[in-house]
Each structure stands twice: as structure tokens, then as C-alpha cells.
């Protein structure tokens, strides 16, 4: 047999030998979990997903700011296990889809939150025209009282008149932080809204912005100064608050029970503390925790939305992060995959597992479709509904 | 006059002996020539385009749109060499894709070592091959490499001229996947219809 044939044979045998011992990412098994994608109703950049108690009908809603304002009745998903559970079927889930456009103020909405009284606060940005070009103009904080729907949307006012009247930010201050953050808790009574305006934190109540200084800055070095870049807030009891300049600050509070632990993803760690702790503890290091953009608690683990899809930080029996991770079951790993950034994540009933409650997430990506494998058609709001509803993730 | 006639007829009869040829040559096998299309050492390069059908991911022929994987396609190129008039050995490289129901894409690049037996009849050639090799398989950010590939094929070609033949093939491809966690073990079964050309040299 000549040299060429010998070389071909040898190469073929080597390839075959290597292939028998191969292993890597799960492919066919993941493909079998895929589902046919539904037509999306909310496909814009989603800025906020927050809970709202509507005082006009005493129902729980989920609101989404994505330029416009969407709302959905999630009362069925929030009543399981409570005295007001109507159907008692043991399943915490609402119907898929069913989003409606809510009334909104002028401009494009970005951040938003609501409080225990059913007041909704949003930041709305308007554009102006300079030399026939559309440019950012003004950002304004508006509020809406669900107990007085006829009053419509109004501009929030400063409590301290020396700061002005309307809470706005002009385009000349474009680099300043201007962001609404809320505790967004499952318990209505623990919901509070704050505004970070150029590094000063204000509490928003009754349409008035009052400067707030008594919170704890929850940086992982246990300092207590509120950072100028604060972007999240959490609470154990609804009366004292923890602020962080890290995204993903969350607790294990559920519809019935107060929080026992607070969690803060930062760098390669998950920091955690109880209400009685004076400082943070941290999990084992795991690079999968870095780049966290959002977090929500379930009894299966803390589901993190990251710059590269999602991760689930696993917990031990005492709710302490182990440092290990997993991926969402079913088609969650295919939909919230590493090509996308997951900016929002919320489990409606944190007392359930990751397959026991409705979970909503929003995804986006950087760059262009030609430079990544992401597609703009998948950007927007996604949701998981447990069995017997759907038991899979799909577009909303 | 009669003498000239007799002399002329005698010359004519003798001349036939000069031009009459007897076959004295023996039947010599050393000079027998038998022409075949392929001889040991003959080589060919094959190129082809194929439609690939996923057989065990649900859906129905021909598009499998309702299945988890839909009908895809692939291109292939290979080099083969005859070790005798009937058997050839070579390698094929392909690039294939198949869309998923979730609007993602499964891609694979198999490299196979092929053993081919090729009977022929007149200008028609009937290659029957068995390929074994490895593939790089990709889906989203997951890569499985190298994955085992088993690929029997059969086809029919028409030898248009000594350098070119054209034909069609059908093949079956088996792609098993094994993991440390055995619950993820799976196997993909695919069937392809190939239109191909071969350059012989």
C-alpha cells in the first residue's frame, strides 16, 4: 500500500479513536427541548418589569416599561397558597400573553416602580429637534395613582422647593444618573420607590420626591454610604432599606413570608446576609456570577440574568449559595442563551421552584445581528409558565 | 498466339500464389487489451450538494417543519484512490446545517474515512461506501467535538468521459452523542440525497 493510502488510513483511525472518547456541550438533548416560538407582543427594549397593586380592583398586576407601558393581571399567579387563592388547584400561574397597553405620560418610558399604595412612578424621556435632527431633550418623573385613575399621570414634585418644582433632568445633564428603583417585593406592603438623581437618592411617595439618606449602602466591603451610582434596593421588613450599585440585589421574600436572607451578586461571588447579620458573607468563587444584570429568588436557586444569558446560583438547605451553578430546565437554556443579555428577571412566587411559578425575563444583545448569532426578533419579553399551563419558555 | 495465351494464363495462376495470404500468426494473449474505467492508482475528487432529512426529531417528510429539526442541507468534497479496479479508499469533508423549531441552527462538519466498492456496467458505476470519522457539531454556544460519524452510502454515476462522471447518491448518517451525565446521551439519524460530480485523474 503506497504512502498516501497509509496516511489516509492512519488519519482516519486517529479521528475515529478520538471521537469515541469525545464529550462537550449538550446538543441533541437541548434541541429536543425547543418549542415553536410564539409571535411576540412585546419586542422592544424592556427597561423595567415591576409589580403593581391596583387599588381600583384590588388585583396584582405586572407592568413593563418598554418605551410604552404594558400591564398584565397576574392575580391568579400570586394568590396560590394564600387566603385569597380562588381555584385552590395548587398551581401558581396566570394565562400566557394577555398583555394590554396601559395609559402613559408623553415620551418614551424607561425605568419604573410602584409602592404599597398602588402608586406607579416612571421616568419618561422626550425628544426635541435641533437642526432637523432628533435629539434627547428632557427626562421627567411621572406618577399615577391607581386609587384615583381619573387624575391621570402627573409630574412628581420636589419636597424641597430649593431643588425646583418638577422632578426633571434636562439634556444638558445627559450624563447624570436619573433612574427609578423599587424594592419590587412579592408582599405589597414592602413595596417602596426611590429615585437616583445625579447621585442623590429620593423617596417617592404621594407624588413627592423627598431626599433619603438613612439607607445602608450594601457594597460588599460593608460600607454604609449610599453610592452615587446606586441602581438597586431591597428590604427585609419594608421599613429599613439596603442600596447597592450592583444589579441583582434580591431577597427570598415571598407572598406569605418576610425575607430571611438577602443576596447580592458581585464579581465572581454571591454575597448574602440575614437581617441580624452586621456584614456580608460570600459564596465560593464562580466566574459564571460575573456580569449579573438581574436576579430573582426561587427555591431551586437564584436565577441570574447576565451579560451572557443566564445562570442559576444553587443554594444549600439553609439558603446559602454553594458557588455552583446550573441552567434552567426545559428550553430555558436555549432561549436565555449566551448570545443575549438578560436585563430583567422576576419569579412571581419565590416560594416555588423554577418550574413551579411564572417567571418573566427580558433579553437584548449588543452589537449587530451580523456580528453575533443573536437575532433582534428574540429581543423583548419572555416568560415561563409551569405545568399544566405550558411548562416552557416562549416570547410574550 | 496459343503459346502467348498459355504463358499469360500460367503467369496469372502463379501470381495468385504471390498475393494469397495464409494466416500463420498464432493467437497471442500478450497483445489482448481489455479497457476498464478504473485501475489501481486511479484517483478522483468528488464534490456534491445534498439535502439532509433529520429522521428522529419528529416532523414528516419532506420538510420536517413540525419536528425539532427541519430539513437542512450540506456540501461535500472528497479525495479517493483506487487500490484495485473494485476498491477505493479516501476521505470526505462536509459542511451541513439544519434549522431548529426554536429558530436556531444546528451545524456540523464531518470528516470521514471512506471504504468504497464500485462495480460498473458499461458507462455506469455503482459506488457503495462506508464512512467512519468525526464531526464538529455546534448548536448555540454548545460545541460537541469530535463526535463519532458513521455513514454508509450508495449511488449511481454515469461516466461521461474519462475525466468526469456525474451521478446521485443516498446516504444515512448516524451521529451519537455521549456525556458524563448519561441522561443527556442521544443519537441523531439523518438521511441525505446527494447530487455529485467526480473528476478522475
XYZ file of N, CA, C and O in Angstrom, chain A residues 88-273:
744
model
N -57.561 27.122 44.141
C -57.006 26.093 45.004
C -56.512 24.864 44.282
O -56.518 23.774 44.838
N -56.052 25.050 43.044
C -55.601 23.882 42.289
C -54.134 23.566 42.534
O -53.585 22.650 41.934
N -53.504 24.345 43.395
C -52.114 24.063 43.722
C -51.128 24.564 42.691
O -49.945 24.275 42.780
N -51.583 25.309 41.710
C -50.687 25.782 40.650
C -50.648 27.303 40.671
O -51.690 27.952 40.599
N -49.426 27.858 40.786
C -49.249 29.315 40.760
C -48.957 29.760 39.346
O -47.815 29.806 38.933
N -49.954 30.065 38.584
C -49.698 30.501 37.216
C -50.863 31.315 36.690
O -52.000 31.131 37.086
N -50.529 32.244 35.806
C -51.545 33.009 35.085
C -51.530 32.564 33.634
O -50.655 31.811 33.216
N -52.460 33.066 32.863
C -52.505 32.719 31.443
C -51.342 33.374 30.725
O -50.901 34.468 31.087
N -50.842 32.717 29.701
C -49.747 33.298 28.928
C -50.263 34.463 28.088
O -51.438 34.526 27.725
N -49.358 35.389 27.777
C -49.738 36.563 26.993
C -50.639 37.476 27.809
O -50.382 37.757 28.973
N -51.739 37.921 27.187
C -52.763 38.739 27.846
C -52.225 40.102 28.273
O -52.640 40.638 29.312
N -51.302 40.646 27.553
C -50.771 41.974 27.857
C -51.645 43.048 27.215
O -52.138 42.879 26.101
N -51.805 44.165 27.965
C -52.563 45.299 27.441
C -51.725 46.548 27.597
O -50.936 46.674 28.535
N -51.921 47.493 26.686
C -51.226 48.772 26.822
C -51.942 49.600 27.868
O -53.173 49.739 27.852
N -51.149 50.146 28.774
C -51.712 50.999 29.816
C -51.548 52.456 29.411
O -50.700 52.797 28.581
N -52.351 53.313 30.018
C -52.176 54.741 29.751
C -50.809 55.151 30.268
O -50.313 54.617 31.262
N -50.180 56.111 29.602
C -48.840 56.525 29.988
C -48.685 58.015 29.741
O -49.433 58.620 28.968
N -47.666 58.597 30.350
C -47.413 60.019 30.058
C -46.729 60.150 28.706
O -46.339 59.143 28.098
N -46.540 61.370 28.240
C -45.860 61.584 26.961
C -44.403 61.166 27.081
O -43.810 61.174 28.162
N -43.828 60.814 25.926
C -42.416 60.433 25.901
C -42.225 58.923 25.944
O -43.173 58.141 25.954
N -40.963 58.534 25.936
C -40.600 57.120 25.988
C -40.244 56.750 27.422
O -39.388 57.381 28.038
N -40.877 55.689 27.910
C -40.665 55.299 29.297
C -39.447 54.405 29.427
O -39.229 53.502 28.599
N -38.650 54.626 30.468
C -37.597 53.658 30.772
C -37.816 53.079 32.155
O -38.651 52.207 32.341
N -37.156 53.551 33.196
C -37.282 52.868 34.482
C -38.625 53.167 35.133
O -39.252 54.211 34.896
N -39.091 52.228 35.977
C -40.362 52.392 36.675
C -40.444 51.493 37.887
O -39.698 50.513 38.017
N -41.367 51.823 38.817
C -41.603 51.004 40.010
C -42.921 51.449 40.626
O -43.500 52.471 40.229
N -43.394 50.672 41.624
C -44.629 51.052 42.309
C -44.468 50.809 43.803
O -43.571 50.075 44.227
N -45.368 51.410 44.611
C -45.279 51.249 46.051
C -46.512 50.529 46.610
O -47.385 50.091 45.870
N -46.568 50.449 47.924
C -47.608 49.671 48.580
C -48.999 50.260 48.374
O -50.004 49.547 48.467
N -49.077 51.560 48.100
C -50.375 52.217 47.929
C -50.888 52.136 46.499
O -51.919 52.747 46.198
N -50.179 51.443 45.647
C -50.614 51.339 44.260
C -50.215 52.542 43.431
O -50.842 52.798 42.397
N -49.246 53.324 43.867
C -48.748 54.454 43.074
C -47.662 53.950 42.129
O -46.746 53.244 42.541
N -47.747 54.353 40.897
C -46.780 53.940 39.874
C -45.924 55.147 39.511
O -46.456 56.243 39.268
N -44.606 54.954 39.486
C -43.659 56.008 39.131
C -42.829 55.559 37.930
O -42.345 54.428 37.884
N -42.674 56.453 36.949
C -41.878 56.138 35.759
C -41.037 57.347 35.369
O -41.395 58.485 35.673
N -39.921 57.067 34.698
C -39.128 58.116 34.068
C -39.484 58.110 32.587
O -39.449 57.065 31.931
N -39.833 59.285 32.086
C -40.199 59.393 30.674
C -39.267 60.384 29.997
O -39.030 61.471 30.508
N -38.727 59.997 28.867
C -37.801 60.838 28.118
C -38.481 61.359 26.870
O -39.144 60.624 26.146
N -38.320 62.659 26.640
C -38.880 63.248 25.421
C -37.738 63.701 24.524
O -36.632 63.991 24.995
N -38.000 63.742 23.236
C -37.007 64.177 22.262
C -37.359 65.557 21.746
O -38.529 65.946 21.688
N -36.325 66.277 21.369
C -36.524 67.569 20.726
C -35.892 67.538 19.345
O -35.364 66.522 18.906
N -35.918 68.669 18.669
C -35.351 68.766 17.323
C -34.358 69.912 17.283
O -34.680 71.043 17.660
N -33.145 69.627 16.865
C -32.115 70.638 16.683
C -31.542 70.476 15.291
O -31.013 69.413 14.947
N -31.663 71.564 14.495
C -31.180 71.497 13.100
C -31.762 70.295 12.367
O -31.040 69.545 11.690
N -33.063 70.098 12.551
C -33.783 69.000 11.901
C -33.326 67.618 12.340
O -33.631 66.620 11.680
N -32.577 67.555 13.418
C -32.177 66.255 13.956
C -32.895 66.014 15.273
O -33.052 66.929 16.090
N -33.322 64.775 15.486
C -33.975 64.402 16.743
C -32.910 64.150 17.799
O -32.004 63.332 17.592
N -33.006 64.844 18.894
C -32.013 64.722 19.974
C -32.759 64.565 21.299
O -33.913 64.989 21.436
N -32.090 63.929 22.297
C -32.738 63.821 23.616
C -32.983 65.213 24.179
O -32.142 66.111 24.058
N -34.149 65.363 24.814
C -34.497 66.671 25.345
C -34.561 66.634 26.869
O -33.607 66.982 27.546
N -35.662 66.156 27.412
C -35.877 66.184 28.850
C -36.329 64.829 29.350
O -37.079 64.126 28.680
N -35.875 64.477 30.571
C -36.398 63.294 31.254
C -37.167 63.775 32.466
O -36.689 64.635 33.217
N -38.351 63.202 32.674
C -39.250 63.656 33.737
C -39.780 62.457 34.495
O -40.035 61.402 33.919
N -39.967 62.628 35.810
C -40.575 61.573 36.611
C -42.067 61.857 36.731
O -42.479 62.932 37.202
N -42.870 60.906 36.315
C -44.319 60.999 36.416
C -44.833 59.974 37.419
O -44.179 58.964 37.705
N -46.019 60.241 37.960
C -46.629 59.249 38.824
C -48.111 59.132 38.522
O -48.729 60.034 37.959
N -48.662 57.946 38.893
C -50.067 57.640 38.620
C -50.612 56.891 39.821
O -50.008 55.921 40.288
N -51.741 57.352 40.336
C -52.351 56.734 41.500
C -53.470 55.813 41.034
O -54.496 56.277 40.512
N -53.279 54.500 41.221
C -54.315 53.548 40.775
C -55.603 53.712 41.572
O -56.666 53.266 41.136
N -55.518 54.341 42.753
C -56.736 54.588 43.543
C -57.516 55.775 42.995
O -58.695 55.959 43.334
N -56.870 56.603 42.158
C -57.535 57.773 41.565
C -57.220 57.808 40.074
O -56.524 58.725 39.591
N -57.729 56.873 39.327
C -57.358 56.780 37.907
C -57.794 57.981 37.082
O -57.177 58.297 36.069
N -58.819 58.666 37.517
C -59.292 59.809 36.737
C -58.309 60.973 36.765
O -58.367 61.866 35.911
N -57.421 60.988 37.755
C -56.445 62.088 37.835
C -55.351 61.954 36.775
O -54.636 62.924 36.504
N -55.192 60.749 36.227
C -54.202 60.564 35.172
C -52.777 60.674 35.672
O -52.501 60.633 36.876
N -51.846 60.849 34.748
C -50.429 60.961 35.062
C -50.065 62.407 35.411
O -50.490 63.334 34.734
N -49.247 62.543 36.463
C -48.812 63.871 36.899
C -47.304 63.859 37.113
O -46.716 62.807 37.352
N -46.721 65.055 37.078
C -45.289 65.164 37.289
C -45.001 65.175 38.779
O -45.669 65.866 39.565
N -43.996 64.403 39.191
C -43.587 64.371 40.599
C -42.941 65.706 40.963
O -42.188 66.282 40.172
N -43.204 66.163 42.176
C -42.667 67.434 42.657
C -41.619 67.199 43.733
O -41.705 66.249 44.502
N -40.645 68.127 43.810
C -39.666 68.062 44.892
C -40.326 68.494 46.182
O -41.083 69.466 46.235
N -40.007 67.787 47.275
C -40.469 68.235 48.590
C -39.738 69.511 48.994
O -40.318 70.402 49.617
N -38.460 69.575 48.642
C -37.637 70.748 48.943
C -37.700 71.693 47.746
O -37.105 71.422 46.703
N -38.392 72.777 47.896
C -38.595 73.696 46.774
C -37.290 74.314 46.285
O -37.222 74.812 45.156
N -36.249 74.255 47.111
C -34.967 74.826 46.679
C -34.358 74.011 45.540
O -33.488 74.488 44.811
N -34.835 72.809 45.365
C -34.327 71.960 44.290
C -35.152 72.131 43.012
O -34.807 71.559 41.967
N -36.200 72.890 43.098
C -37.060 73.092 41.944
C -38.455 72.584 42.236
O -38.785 72.231 43.369
N -39.290 72.548 41.208
C -40.645 72.033 41.394
C -40.771 70.654 40.776
O -40.783 69.650 41.494
N -40.792 70.614 39.424
C -40.918 69.323 38.744
C -39.595 68.547 38.826
O -38.501 69.124 38.707
N -39.718 67.270 39.009
C -38.541 66.404 39.024
C -38.197 66.064 37.576
O -38.809 65.190 36.945
N -37.231 66.808 37.023
C -36.841 66.613 35.628
C -35.329 66.641 35.526
O -34.625 67.074 36.442
N -34.865 66.208 34.379
C -33.444 66.313 34.059
C -33.353 66.772 32.613
O -33.954 66.166 31.726
N -32.620 67.882 32.400
C -32.527 68.401 31.037
C -31.455 67.663 30.255
O -30.620 66.951 30.818
N -31.458 67.878 28.947
C -30.477 67.199 28.095
C -29.059 67.654 28.395
O -28.100 66.948 28.132
N -28.923 68.847 28.952
C -27.576 69.325 29.289
C -26.975 68.517 30.411
O -25.772 68.544 30.645
N -27.795 67.785 31.120
C -27.309 66.939 32.214
C -27.373 65.467 31.825
O -27.635 64.591 32.641
N -27.143 65.215 30.522
C -27.380 63.879 29.995
C -26.554 62.811 30.709
O -26.986 61.681 30.861
N -25.368 63.186 31.194
C -24.501 62.184 31.805
C -24.915 61.854 33.225
O -24.427 60.891 33.806
N -25.817 62.631 33.821
C -26.226 62.374 35.197
C -27.115 61.145 35.275
O -27.912 60.870 34.379
N -26.981 60.429 36.402
C -27.862 59.296 36.644
C -29.264 59.828 36.925
O -29.444 60.798 37.650
N -30.242 59.198 36.337
C -31.648 59.598 36.540
C -32.464 58.330 36.423
O -32.925 57.967 35.349
N -32.659 57.651 37.537
C -33.170 56.283 37.469
C -34.086 55.994 38.641
O -33.760 56.311 39.785
N -35.224 55.384 38.361
C -36.146 54.943 39.406
C -35.812 53.502 39.779
O -35.596 52.655 38.902
N -35.751 53.247 41.076
C -35.558 51.876 41.547
C -36.609 51.583 42.604
O -37.077 52.493 43.305
N -37.003 50.311 42.706
C -38.014 49.942 43.684
C -37.677 48.615 44.331
O -36.907 47.818 43.785
N -38.240 48.373 45.510
C -37.999 47.092 46.177
C -38.691 45.965 45.436
O -38.246 44.817 45.501
N -39.811 46.277 44.773
C -40.487 45.333 43.873
C -40.747 43.992 44.555
O -40.487 42.928 43.995
N -41.245 44.015 45.777
C -41.366 42.809 46.588
C -42.663 42.058 46.309
O -43.666 42.654 45.921
N -42.670 40.738 46.562
C -43.933 39.985 46.437
C -44.994 40.487 47.416
O -46.186 40.473 47.095
N -44.569 40.915 48.588
C -45.520 41.463 49.566
C -45.790 42.925 49.231
O -44.887 43.758 49.177
N -47.044 43.220 49.041
C -47.426 44.589 48.649
C -46.950 45.609 49.670
O -46.500 46.701 49.313
N -47.040 45.262 50.940
C -46.735 46.232 51.989
C -45.266 46.621 52.031
O -44.909 47.620 52.663
N -44.397 45.863 51.415
C -42.963 46.143 51.434
C -42.487 46.884 50.184
O -41.285 47.056 50.001
N -43.429 47.327 49.351
C -43.011 47.989 48.105
C -42.807 49.480 48.344
O -43.694 50.179 48.833
N -41.604 49.943 47.974
C -41.248 51.361 48.088
C -40.473 51.757 46.843
O -39.801 50.920 46.222
N -40.553 53.050 46.533
C -39.942 53.553 45.294
C -38.941 54.655 45.634
O -39.219 55.520 46.491
N -37.802 54.627 44.948
C -36.758 55.631 45.132
C -36.294 56.131 43.777
O -36.454 55.457 42.756
N -35.688 57.307 43.796
C -35.128 57.904 42.579
C -33.676 58.251 42.844
O -33.356 58.872 43.856
N -32.793 57.831 41.959
C -31.400 58.280 41.998
C -31.270 59.402 40.977
O -31.345 59.182 39.776
N -31.112 60.611 41.477
C -30.960 61.773 40.597
C -29.572 62.345 40.842
O -29.327 62.962 41.886
N -28.698 62.093 39.898
C -27.330 62.621 39.949
C -26.634 62.263 41.248
O -25.891 63.072 41.820
N -26.877 61.058 41.746
C -26.191 60.598 42.935
C -26.908 60.888 44.229
O -26.447 60.476 45.298
N -28.027 61.592 44.181
C -28.835 61.839 45.386
C -30.080 60.968 45.311
O -30.754 60.937 44.292
N -30.351 60.276 46.421
C -31.492 59.354 46.448
C -32.700 60.052 47.058
O -32.587 60.703 48.110
N -33.826 59.934 46.408
C -35.081 60.495 46.872
C -36.093 59.379 47.045
O -36.136 58.429 46.242
N -36.915 59.490 48.083
C -38.023 58.548 48.256
C -39.243 59.177 47.613
O -39.529 60.364 47.823
N -39.991 58.389 46.862
C -41.151 58.892 46.125
C -42.424 58.372 46.783
O -42.671 57.151 46.832
N -43.223 59.323 47.277
C -44.498 58.960 47.892
C -45.482 60.094 47.646
O -45.105 61.270 47.726
N -46.719 59.750 47.351
C -47.785 60.741 47.129
C -47.403 61.791 46.099
O -47.794 62.957 46.203
N -46.581 61.373 45.125
C -46.194 62.296 44.064
C -45.116 63.273 44.465
O -44.892 64.259 43.752
N -44.456 63.054 45.601
C -43.443 63.971 46.113
C -42.114 63.233 46.271
O -42.086 62.099 46.743
N -41.029 63.901 45.873
C -39.680 63.336 45.988
C -39.003 63.953 47.187
O -38.730 65.173 47.214
N -38.701 63.136 48.196
C -38.073 63.583 49.438
C -36.702 62.952 49.550
O -36.562 61.730 49.421
N -35.681 63.775 49.811
C -34.331 63.249 49.867
C -34.218 62.186 50.949
O -34.752 62.335 52.066
N -33.515 61.096 50.631
C -33.431 59.958 51.553
C -31.968 59.685 51.847
O -31.164 59.491 50.941
N -31.597 59.645 53.116
C -30.182 59.471 53.473
C -29.946 58.348 54.461
O -28.802 58.037 54.777
N -31.004 57.731 54.953
C -30.793 56.796 56.061
C -30.695 55.340 55.636
O -30.766 54.458 56.469
N -30.488 55.073 54.377
C -30.364 53.697 53.957
C -28.951 53.171 54.156
O -28.014 53.924 54.406
N -28.761 51.884 54.030
C -27.442 51.264 54.108
C -26.924 51.007 52.708
O -27.613 50.415 51.882
N -25.726 51.476 52.458
C -25.083 51.138 51.194
C -24.528 49.744 51.333
O -23.772 49.444 52.242
N -24.947 48.883 50.450
C -24.644 47.476 50.664
C -23.483 47.002 49.815
O -23.483 45.906 49.295
N -22.482 47.844 49.684
C -21.310 47.385 48.965
C -20.717 46.208 49.727
O -20.839 46.109 50.943
N -20.064 45.350 49.002
C -19.586 44.122 49.602
C -18.496 44.361 50.647
O -18.151 43.453 51.407
N -17.976 45.602 50.700
C -16.988 45.887 51.757
C -17.676 46.375 53.021
O -17.022 46.881 53.930
N -19.006 46.263 53.045
C -19.824 46.587 54.221
C -19.826 48.066 54.581
O -20.129 48.436 55.715
N -19.480 48.941 53.629
C -19.575 50.370 53.897
C -21.037 50.777 53.939
O -21.909 50.066 53.421
N -21.342 51.924 54.487
C -22.733 52.343 54.665
C -23.060 53.655 53.969
O -24.058 54.296 54.274
N -22.211 54.065 53.054
C -22.522 55.279 52.292
C -23.300 54.907 51.041
O -22.985 53.922 50.379
N -24.309 55.706 50.743
C -25.081 55.455 49.525
C -24.269 55.949 48.342
O -23.912 57.124 48.260
N -23.989 55.050 47.412
C -23.174 55.393 46.252
C -23.936 56.285 45.278
O -25.164 56.231 45.190
N -23.222 57.105 44.570
C -23.850 57.961 43.554
C -24.355 57.152 42.372
O -25.137 57.649 41.561
N -23.924 55.923 42.279
C -24.354 55.087 41.156
C -25.313 53.981 41.614
O -25.424 52.948 40.982
N -26.013 54.222 42.715
C -26.923 53.201 43.245
C -27.960 52.837 42.181
O -28.504 53.696 41.487
N -28.214 51.527 42.038
C -29.131 51.081 40.990
C -30.059 49.973 41.467
O -30.806 49.394 40.650
N -30.010 49.608 42.738
C -30.938 48.597 43.239
C -31.171 48.831 44.718
O -30.350 49.449 45.412
N -32.322 48.336 45.210
C -32.687 48.492 46.620
C -33.474 47.267 47.045
O -34.212 46.668 46.245
N -33.279 46.864 48.322
C -34.007 45.706 48.841
C -34.307 45.949 50.317
O -33.726 46.832 50.952
N -35.218 45.136 50.841
C -35.623 45.289 52.228
C -35.962 43.945 52.830
O -36.390 43.016 52.145
N -35.739 43.840 54.167
C -36.185 42.649 54.879
C -37.617 42.821 55.385
O -38.417 41.901 55.368
N -37.906 44.050 55.883
C -39.156 44.237 56.604
C -40.003 45.380 56.063
O -41.038 45.709 56.625
N -39.566 46.033 55.013
C -40.334 47.124 54.443
C -40.132 48.453 55.132
O -40.782 49.437 54.765
N -39.251 48.517 56.150
C -39.045 49.782 56.847
C -37.588 50.246 56.788
O -37.317 51.448 56.885
N -36.657 49.334 56.692
C -35.252 49.705 56.503
C -34.799 49.152 55.155
O -35.252 48.089 54.729
N -33.890 49.923 54.535
C -33.579 49.614 53.138
C -32.077 49.496 52.909
O -31.280 50.186 53.531
N -31.725 48.631 51.981
C -30.349 48.407 51.590
C -30.200 48.806 50.121
O -30.973 48.353 49.266
N -29.226 49.687 49.847
C -28.987 50.158 48.484
C -27.666 49.596 47.977
O -26.708 49.399 48.729
N -27.603 49.388 46.671
C -26.372 48.862 46.076
C -26.159 49.463 44.697
O -27.124 49.822 44.002
N -24.892 49.575 44.312
C -24.614 49.977 42.924
C -24.370 48.755 42.047
O -23.798 48.852 40.958
N -24.778 47.595 42.564
C -24.744 46.370 41.769
C -26.178 45.990 41.415
O -27.096 46.136 42.219
N -26.337 45.500 40.212
C -27.637 44.978 39.839
C -27.843 43.629 40.519
O -26.907 42.969 40.900
N -29.053 43.198 40.640
C -29.296 41.843 41.111
C -29.480 41.714 42.606
O -29.482 40.594 43.133
N -29.603 42.833 43.341
C -29.865 42.751 44.771
C -31.272 42.181 44.961
O -32.240 42.696 44.416
N -31.406 41.096 45.741
C -32.698 40.436 45.879
C -32.780 39.730 47.220
O -31.777 39.589 47.925
N -33.988 39.307 47.606
C -34.190 38.576 48.851
C -35.029 37.331 48.572
O -35.516 37.121 47.454
N -35.215 36.514 49.627
C -36.035 35.308 49.490
C -37.461 35.539 49.999
O -38.183 34.596 50.307
N -37.877 36.809 50.070
C -39.248 37.105 50.489
C -40.233 36.482 49.502
O -39.986 36.416 48.297
N -41.368 36.000 50.039
C -42.415 35.517 49.149
C -43.745 36.153 49.547
O -43.796 37.037 50.396
N -44.774 35.714 48.947
C -46.083 36.336 49.113
C -46.553 36.259 50.572
O -47.268 37.132 51.064
N -46.139 35.218 51.284
C -46.622 34.998 52.651
C -45.584 35.397 53.709
O -45.923 36.008 54.723
N -44.309 35.078 53.455
C -43.257 35.237 54.479
C -42.318 36.394 54.188
O -41.978 36.656 53.030
N -41.861 37.060 55.243
C -40.829 38.086 55.101
C -39.517 37.449 54.664
O -39.315 36.235 54.803
N -38.619 38.277 54.199
C -37.307 37.789 53.775
C -36.493 37.354 54.981
O -36.528 37.980 56.049
N -35.737 36.261 54.804
C -34.801 35.821 55.823
C -33.367 36.045 55.372
O -32.456 36.147 56.193
N -33.168 36.092 54.073
C -31.829 36.299 53.524
C -31.884 37.297 52.367
O -32.864 37.361 51.619
N -30.826 38.050 52.245
C -30.643 38.990 51.142
C -29.433 38.536 50.344
O -28.437 38.067 50.922
N -29.476 38.681 49.030
C -28.404 38.195 48.145
C -27.944 39.320 47.236
O -28.754 40.105 46.731
N -26.628 39.358 47.006
C -26.047 40.393 46.152
C -24.969 39.774 45.269
O -23.873 39.471 45.732
N -25.240 39.537 43.989
C -24.183 39.062 43.080
C -23.202 40.184 42.793
O -23.592 41.280 42.400
N -21.914 39.900 42.984
C -20.900 40.909 42.729
C -19.622 40.204 42.320
O -19.104 39.367 43.069
N -19.121 40.543 41.144
C -17.923 39.869 40.645
C -18.175 38.380 40.503
O -19.188 37.958 39.947
N -17.255 37.582 41.039
C -17.375 36.131 40.935
C -18.042 35.499 42.152
O -17.924 34.278 42.357
N -18.742 36.303 42.955
C -19.321 35.776 44.184
C -20.801 36.129 44.273
O -21.270 37.092 43.673
N -21.507 35.364 45.127
C -22.841 35.743 45.593
C -22.681 36.090 47.064
O -22.355 35.224 47.894
N -22.874 37.361 47.420
C -22.825 37.776 48.811
C -24.213 37.577 49.413
O -25.229 37.721 48.749
N -24.242 37.253 50.706
C -25.527 37.006 51.346
C -25.448 37.440 52.812
O -24.357 37.503 53.402
N -26.620 37.732 53.361
C -26.693 38.124 54.771
C -28.105 37.881 55.264
O -29.060 37.880 54.479
